[in-house]
Short mmCIF file of C-alpha atoms in Angstrom, two decimals:
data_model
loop_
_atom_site.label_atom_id
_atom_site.label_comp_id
_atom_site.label_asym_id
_atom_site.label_seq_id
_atom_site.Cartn_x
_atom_site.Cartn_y
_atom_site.Cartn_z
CA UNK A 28 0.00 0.00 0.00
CA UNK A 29 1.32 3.06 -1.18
CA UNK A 30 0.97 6.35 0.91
CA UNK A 31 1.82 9.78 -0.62
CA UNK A 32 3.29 12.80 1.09
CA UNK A 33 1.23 15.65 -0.14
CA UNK A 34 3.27 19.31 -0.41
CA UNK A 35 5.59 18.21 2.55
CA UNK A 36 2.80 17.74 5.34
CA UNK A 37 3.83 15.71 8.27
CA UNK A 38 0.87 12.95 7.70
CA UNK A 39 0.58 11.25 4.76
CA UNK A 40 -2.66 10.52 2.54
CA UNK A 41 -3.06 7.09 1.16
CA UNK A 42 -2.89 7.29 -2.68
CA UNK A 43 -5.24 5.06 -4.55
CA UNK A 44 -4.27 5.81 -8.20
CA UNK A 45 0.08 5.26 -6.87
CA UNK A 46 -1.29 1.99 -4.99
CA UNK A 47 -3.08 0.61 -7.96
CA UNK A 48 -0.31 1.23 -10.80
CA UNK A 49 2.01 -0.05 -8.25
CA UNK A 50 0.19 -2.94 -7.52
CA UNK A 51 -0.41 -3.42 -11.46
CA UNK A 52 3.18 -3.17 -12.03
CA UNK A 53 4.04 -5.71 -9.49
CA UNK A 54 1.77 -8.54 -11.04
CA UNK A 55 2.90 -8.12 -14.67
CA UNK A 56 6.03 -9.72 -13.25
CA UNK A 57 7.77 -12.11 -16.09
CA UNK A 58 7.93 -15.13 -14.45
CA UNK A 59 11.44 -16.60 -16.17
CA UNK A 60 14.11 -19.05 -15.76
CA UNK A 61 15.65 -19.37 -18.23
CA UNK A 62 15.46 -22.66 -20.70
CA UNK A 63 16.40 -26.36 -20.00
CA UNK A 64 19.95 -26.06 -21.97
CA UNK A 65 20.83 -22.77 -20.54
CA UNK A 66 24.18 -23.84 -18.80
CA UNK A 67 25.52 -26.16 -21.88
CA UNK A 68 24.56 -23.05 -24.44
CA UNK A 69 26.67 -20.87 -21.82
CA UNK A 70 29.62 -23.29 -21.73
CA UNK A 71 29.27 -23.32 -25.96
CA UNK A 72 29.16 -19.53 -25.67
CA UNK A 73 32.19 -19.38 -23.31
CA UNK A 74 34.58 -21.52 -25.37
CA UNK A 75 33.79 -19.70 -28.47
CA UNK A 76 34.73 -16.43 -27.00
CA UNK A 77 37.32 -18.07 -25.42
CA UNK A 78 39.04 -19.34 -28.62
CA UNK A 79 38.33 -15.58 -30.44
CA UNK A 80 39.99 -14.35 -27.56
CA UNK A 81 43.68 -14.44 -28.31
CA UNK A 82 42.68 -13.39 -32.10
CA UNK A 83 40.77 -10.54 -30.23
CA UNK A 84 43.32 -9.78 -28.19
CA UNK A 85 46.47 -9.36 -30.21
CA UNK A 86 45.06 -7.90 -33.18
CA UNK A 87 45.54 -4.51 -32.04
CA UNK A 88 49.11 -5.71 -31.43
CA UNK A 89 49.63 -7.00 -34.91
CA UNK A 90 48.42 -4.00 -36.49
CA UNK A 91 50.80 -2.17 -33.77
CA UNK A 92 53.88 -4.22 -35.39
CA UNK A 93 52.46 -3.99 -39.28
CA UNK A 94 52.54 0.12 -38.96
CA UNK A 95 55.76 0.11 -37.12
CA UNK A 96 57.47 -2.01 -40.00
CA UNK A 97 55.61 -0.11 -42.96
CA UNK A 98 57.07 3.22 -40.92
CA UNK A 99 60.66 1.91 -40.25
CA UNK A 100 61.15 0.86 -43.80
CA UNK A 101 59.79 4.35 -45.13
CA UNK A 102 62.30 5.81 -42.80
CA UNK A 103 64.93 3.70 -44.04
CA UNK A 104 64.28 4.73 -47.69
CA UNK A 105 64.42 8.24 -46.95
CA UNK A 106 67.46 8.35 -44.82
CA UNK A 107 69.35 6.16 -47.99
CA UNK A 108 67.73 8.31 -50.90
CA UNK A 109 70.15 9.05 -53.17
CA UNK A 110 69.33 11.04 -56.06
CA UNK A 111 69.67 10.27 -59.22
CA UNK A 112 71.87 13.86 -60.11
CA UNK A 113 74.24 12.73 -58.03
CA UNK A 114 75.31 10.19 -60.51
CA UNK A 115 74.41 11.63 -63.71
CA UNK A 116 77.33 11.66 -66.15
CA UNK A 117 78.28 15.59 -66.01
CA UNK A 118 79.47 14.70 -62.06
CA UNK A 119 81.39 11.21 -63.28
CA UNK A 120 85.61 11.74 -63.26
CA UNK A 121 85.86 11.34 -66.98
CA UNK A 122 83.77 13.46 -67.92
CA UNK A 123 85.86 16.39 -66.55
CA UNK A 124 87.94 18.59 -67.91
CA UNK A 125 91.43 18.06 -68.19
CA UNK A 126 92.37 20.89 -65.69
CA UNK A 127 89.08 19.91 -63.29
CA UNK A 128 90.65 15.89 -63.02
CA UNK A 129 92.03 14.77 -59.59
CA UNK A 130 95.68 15.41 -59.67
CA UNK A 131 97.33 11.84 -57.60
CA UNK A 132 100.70 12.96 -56.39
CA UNK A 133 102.26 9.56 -57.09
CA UNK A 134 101.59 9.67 -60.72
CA UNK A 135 105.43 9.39 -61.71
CA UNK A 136 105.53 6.14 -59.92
CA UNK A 137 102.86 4.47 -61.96
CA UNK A 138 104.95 2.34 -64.40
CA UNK A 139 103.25 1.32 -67.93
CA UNK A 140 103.99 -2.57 -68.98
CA UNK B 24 26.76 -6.96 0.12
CA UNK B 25 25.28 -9.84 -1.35
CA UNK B 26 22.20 -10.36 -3.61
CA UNK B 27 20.11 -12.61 -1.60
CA UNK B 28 19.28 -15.94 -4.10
CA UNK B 29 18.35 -18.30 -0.91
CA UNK B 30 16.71 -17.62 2.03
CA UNK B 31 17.31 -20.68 4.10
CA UNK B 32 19.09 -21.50 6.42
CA UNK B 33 22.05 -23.00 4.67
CA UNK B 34 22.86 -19.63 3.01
CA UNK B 35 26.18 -19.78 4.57
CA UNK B 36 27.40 -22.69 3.37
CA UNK B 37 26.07 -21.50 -0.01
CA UNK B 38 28.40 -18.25 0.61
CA UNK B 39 31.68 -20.86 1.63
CA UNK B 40 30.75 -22.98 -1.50
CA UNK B 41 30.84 -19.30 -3.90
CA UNK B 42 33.77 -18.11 -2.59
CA UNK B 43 35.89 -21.23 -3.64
CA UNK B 44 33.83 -21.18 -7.52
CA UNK B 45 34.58 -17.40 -7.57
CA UNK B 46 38.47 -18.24 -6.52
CA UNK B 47 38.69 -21.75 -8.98
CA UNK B 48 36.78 -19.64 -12.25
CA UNK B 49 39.74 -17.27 -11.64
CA UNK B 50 41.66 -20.00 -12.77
CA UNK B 51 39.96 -20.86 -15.91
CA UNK B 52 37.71 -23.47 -13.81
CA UNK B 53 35.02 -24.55 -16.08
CA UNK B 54 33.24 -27.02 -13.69
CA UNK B 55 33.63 -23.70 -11.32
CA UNK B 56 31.76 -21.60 -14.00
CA UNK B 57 28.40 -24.11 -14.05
CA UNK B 58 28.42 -24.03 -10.28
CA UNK B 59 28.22 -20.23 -10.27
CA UNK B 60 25.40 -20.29 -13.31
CA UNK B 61 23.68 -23.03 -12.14
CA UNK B 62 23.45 -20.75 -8.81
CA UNK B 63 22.55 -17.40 -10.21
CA UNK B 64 21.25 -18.31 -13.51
CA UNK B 65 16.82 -18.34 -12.34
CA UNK B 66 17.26 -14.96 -10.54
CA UNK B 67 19.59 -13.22 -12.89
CA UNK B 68 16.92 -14.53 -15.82
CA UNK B 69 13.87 -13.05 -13.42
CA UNK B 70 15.79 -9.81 -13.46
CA UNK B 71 16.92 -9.14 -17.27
CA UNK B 72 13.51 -10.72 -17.91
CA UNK B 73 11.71 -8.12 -16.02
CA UNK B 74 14.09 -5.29 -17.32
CA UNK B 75 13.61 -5.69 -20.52
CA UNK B 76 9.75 -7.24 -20.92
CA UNK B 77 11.39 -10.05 -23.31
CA UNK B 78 12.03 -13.38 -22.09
CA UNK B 79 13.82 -14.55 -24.91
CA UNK B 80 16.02 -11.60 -24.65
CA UNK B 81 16.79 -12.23 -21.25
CA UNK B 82 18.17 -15.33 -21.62
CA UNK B 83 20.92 -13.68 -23.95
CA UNK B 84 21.82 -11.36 -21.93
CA UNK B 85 22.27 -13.34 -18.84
CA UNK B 86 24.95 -15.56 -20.87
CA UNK B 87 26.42 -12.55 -21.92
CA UNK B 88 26.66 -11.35 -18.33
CA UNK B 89 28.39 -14.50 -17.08
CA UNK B 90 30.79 -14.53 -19.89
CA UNK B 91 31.62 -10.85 -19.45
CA UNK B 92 31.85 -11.56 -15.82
CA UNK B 93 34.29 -14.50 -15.37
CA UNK B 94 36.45 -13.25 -18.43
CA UNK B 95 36.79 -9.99 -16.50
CA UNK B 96 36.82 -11.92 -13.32
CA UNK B 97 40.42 -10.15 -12.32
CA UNK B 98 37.87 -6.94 -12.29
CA UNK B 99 36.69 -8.35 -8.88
CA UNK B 100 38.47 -7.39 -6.12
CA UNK B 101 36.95 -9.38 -3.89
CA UNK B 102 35.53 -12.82 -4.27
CA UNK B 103 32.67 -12.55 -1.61
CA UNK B 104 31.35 -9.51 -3.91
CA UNK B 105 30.81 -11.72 -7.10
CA UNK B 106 26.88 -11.56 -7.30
CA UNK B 107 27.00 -7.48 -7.04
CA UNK B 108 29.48 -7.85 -9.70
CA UNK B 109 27.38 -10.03 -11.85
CA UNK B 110 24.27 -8.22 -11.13
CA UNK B 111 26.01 -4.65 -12.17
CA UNK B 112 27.53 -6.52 -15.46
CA UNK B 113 23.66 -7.41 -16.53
CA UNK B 114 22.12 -4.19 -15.14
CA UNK B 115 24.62 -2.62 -17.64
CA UNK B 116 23.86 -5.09 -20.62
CA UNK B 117 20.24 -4.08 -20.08
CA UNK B 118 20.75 -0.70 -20.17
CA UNK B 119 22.87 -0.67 -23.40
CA UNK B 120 19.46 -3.06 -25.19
CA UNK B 121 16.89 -0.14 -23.89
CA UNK B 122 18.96 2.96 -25.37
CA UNK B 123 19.08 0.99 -28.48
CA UNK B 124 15.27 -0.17 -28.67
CA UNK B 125 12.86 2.10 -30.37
CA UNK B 126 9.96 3.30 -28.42
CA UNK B 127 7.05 1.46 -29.69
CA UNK B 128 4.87 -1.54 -28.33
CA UNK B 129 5.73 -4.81 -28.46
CA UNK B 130 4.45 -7.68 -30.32
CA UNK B 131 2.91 -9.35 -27.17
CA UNK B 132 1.22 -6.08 -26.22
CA UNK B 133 -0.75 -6.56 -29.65
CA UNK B 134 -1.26 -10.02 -29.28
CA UNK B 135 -2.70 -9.61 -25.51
CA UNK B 136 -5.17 -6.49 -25.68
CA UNK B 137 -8.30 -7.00 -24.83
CA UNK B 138 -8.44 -10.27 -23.22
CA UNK B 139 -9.44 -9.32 -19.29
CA UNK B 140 -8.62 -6.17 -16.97
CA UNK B 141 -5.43 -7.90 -15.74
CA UNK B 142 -4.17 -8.59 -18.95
CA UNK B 143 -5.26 -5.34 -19.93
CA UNK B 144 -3.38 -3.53 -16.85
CA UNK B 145 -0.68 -5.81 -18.12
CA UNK B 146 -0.55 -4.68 -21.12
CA UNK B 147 -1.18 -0.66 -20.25
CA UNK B 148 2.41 -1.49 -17.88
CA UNK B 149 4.27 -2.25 -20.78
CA UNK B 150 3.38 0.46 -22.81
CA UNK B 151 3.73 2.96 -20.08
CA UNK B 152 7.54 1.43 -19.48
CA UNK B 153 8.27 1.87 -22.84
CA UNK B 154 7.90 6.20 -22.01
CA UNK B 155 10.48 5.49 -18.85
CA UNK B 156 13.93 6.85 -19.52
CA UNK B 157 15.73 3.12 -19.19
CA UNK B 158 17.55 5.07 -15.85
CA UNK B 159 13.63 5.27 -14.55
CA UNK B 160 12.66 1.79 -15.77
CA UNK B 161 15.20 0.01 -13.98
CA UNK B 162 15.35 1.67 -10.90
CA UNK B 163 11.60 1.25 -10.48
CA UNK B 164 11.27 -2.46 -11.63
CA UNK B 165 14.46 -3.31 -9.89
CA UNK B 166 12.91 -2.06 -6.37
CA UNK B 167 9.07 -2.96 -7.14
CA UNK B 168 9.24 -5.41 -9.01
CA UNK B 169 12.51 -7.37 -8.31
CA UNK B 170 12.44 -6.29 -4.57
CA UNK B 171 15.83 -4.96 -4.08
CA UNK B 172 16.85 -3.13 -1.45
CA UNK B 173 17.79 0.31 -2.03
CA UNK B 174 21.57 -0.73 -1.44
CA UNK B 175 21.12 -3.47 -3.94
CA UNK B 176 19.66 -1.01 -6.64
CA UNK B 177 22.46 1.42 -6.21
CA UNK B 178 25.04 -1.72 -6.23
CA UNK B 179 23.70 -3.09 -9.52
CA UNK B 180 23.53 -0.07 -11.11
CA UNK B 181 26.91 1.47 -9.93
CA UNK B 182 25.01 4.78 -8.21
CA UNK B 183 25.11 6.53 -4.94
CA UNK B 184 21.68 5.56 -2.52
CA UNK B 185 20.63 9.12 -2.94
CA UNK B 186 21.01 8.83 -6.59
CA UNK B 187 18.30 5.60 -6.51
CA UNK B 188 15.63 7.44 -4.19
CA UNK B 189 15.42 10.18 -6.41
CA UNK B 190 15.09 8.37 -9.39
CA UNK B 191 12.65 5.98 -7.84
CA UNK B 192 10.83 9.23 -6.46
CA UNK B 193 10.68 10.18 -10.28
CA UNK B 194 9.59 7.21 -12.13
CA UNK B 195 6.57 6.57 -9.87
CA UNK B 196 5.88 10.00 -10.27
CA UNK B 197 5.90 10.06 -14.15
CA UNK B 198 3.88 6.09 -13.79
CA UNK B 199 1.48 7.49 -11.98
CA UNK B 200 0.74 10.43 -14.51
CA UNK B 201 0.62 7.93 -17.41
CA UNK B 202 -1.28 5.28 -15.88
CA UNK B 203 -3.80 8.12 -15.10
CA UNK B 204 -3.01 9.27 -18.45
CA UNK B 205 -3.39 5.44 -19.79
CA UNK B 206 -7.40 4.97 -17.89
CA UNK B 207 -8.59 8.57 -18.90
CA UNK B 208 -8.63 7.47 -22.39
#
């Protein structure tokens, strides 16, 4: 039985309509349990998730590891870029001027056969 | 705290008997795991059941409660607080179903109208459920319909006492204007 305080008054006054809904609340109760094959459909459940778990787990791990590779090899690449002027034939020893060639000190030594 | 599932005599035994499931599932104990769901399994049903007006539904969830809760089981801090723990972990589950259900009737409130005043009040319950915020709705089944205590309703759903008077205060508030609502049609 429900009784409702009305604007803060010391006594109470029984509420009817709060009693009634309450009451109708009360007996449209579900009455469940649950089926006959609940605990082997939980155990089926559980070893399911159990086996998706390491998948689960380390995924974000493997992703982790695929971006840290895909970055360190981008690095690499950058760090041994060499570009292609640097080896174009205007740069090469022979084609230099005469006057612009290396000059090796020990030339006399250099016998011819 | 402990959500009461017996009330005889032997309840401490029953305690004893948890505490060593709760300490073997932290092992990966399967036998462990039926002993707790064969324990908890009726009530926890009854709740979710009553939570979200779908027996069917209820079932589901309650599996997905005890999975969540012995695969989080290092979550627990301590073992003699397990059914709070599983309680809260299905409160939640509940919660996350209601925000994502639309607001409209169900199929069984179609199929049922008009067969009797009970099954009519029955019916008019539903419906009127269906306009509680799911905060409201579980707060007020949980206490009225369920029969928790108010420390029980604040355990299971993770809020302070206050928090579940108020709330309580304001769902039978806004019940009471539908169902008046609801019979002046």
């Amino acid at each position: 039985m429900k009784w409702r305080k009305i604007k803060g008054e010391i006594t109470d006054q029984f509420d009817p309509v709060m009693d009634e809904m309450l009451g109708a609340l009360r007996r449209s109760t579900i009455e469940a349990e649950g089926s006959d094959n609940f605990e082997e459909a939980f155990l089926s459940r559980w070893r399911r998730a159990k086996e998706a778990r390491p998948v689960f787990f380390w995924s974000p791990v493997l992703v982790g590891a695929a971006v840290t590779a895909f970055a360190l090899l981008a690095l690499l690449q950058i760090i041994t870029y060499v570009p292609n002027d640097a080896v174009s034939p205007e740069n090469m020893e022979v084609s230099l001027p005469a006057s612009e060639r290396p000059i090796f000190g020990n030339s006399e030594i250099i016998t011819t056969p | 705290m402990s959500f009461s599932v017996s009330s005889s005599t032997d309840s401490r035994e029953l305690r004893a008997d948890e505490l060593k499931w709760v300490a073997r599932v932290r092992q990966g104990d399967e036998l462990a795991m039926s002993a707790l769901v064969g324990k908890h399994r009726q009530r926890l049903v009854h709740v979710a059941a009553n939570l979200l007006r779908d027996a069917h539904e209820a079932e589901d969830v309650s599996q997905e409660a005890f999975i969540k809760a012995f695969r989080e089981i290092n979550r627990l801090r301590e073992d003699r607080a397990f059914s709070g723990y599983l309680y809260r972990i299905c409160v939640r589950l509940c919660m996350d179903r209601l925000r994502a259900r639309k607001a409209e009737p169900s199929e069984f409130d179609v199929a049922m109208e008009s067969k009797g005043e009970q099954v009519e009040n029955r019916v008019v319950i539903e419906r009127l459920l269906t306009k509680l915020t799911p905060d409201l709705r579980i707060t007020i089944v949980l206490r009225e319909v369920e029969q928790f205590s108010y420390e029980e309703v604040a355990e299971a759903m993770n809020v302070p006492v206050g928090t579940v008077r108020s709330r309580l205060h304001s769902a039978r508030e806004k019940l009471r204007q539908l169902w008046m609502e609801a019979h002046s049609e």
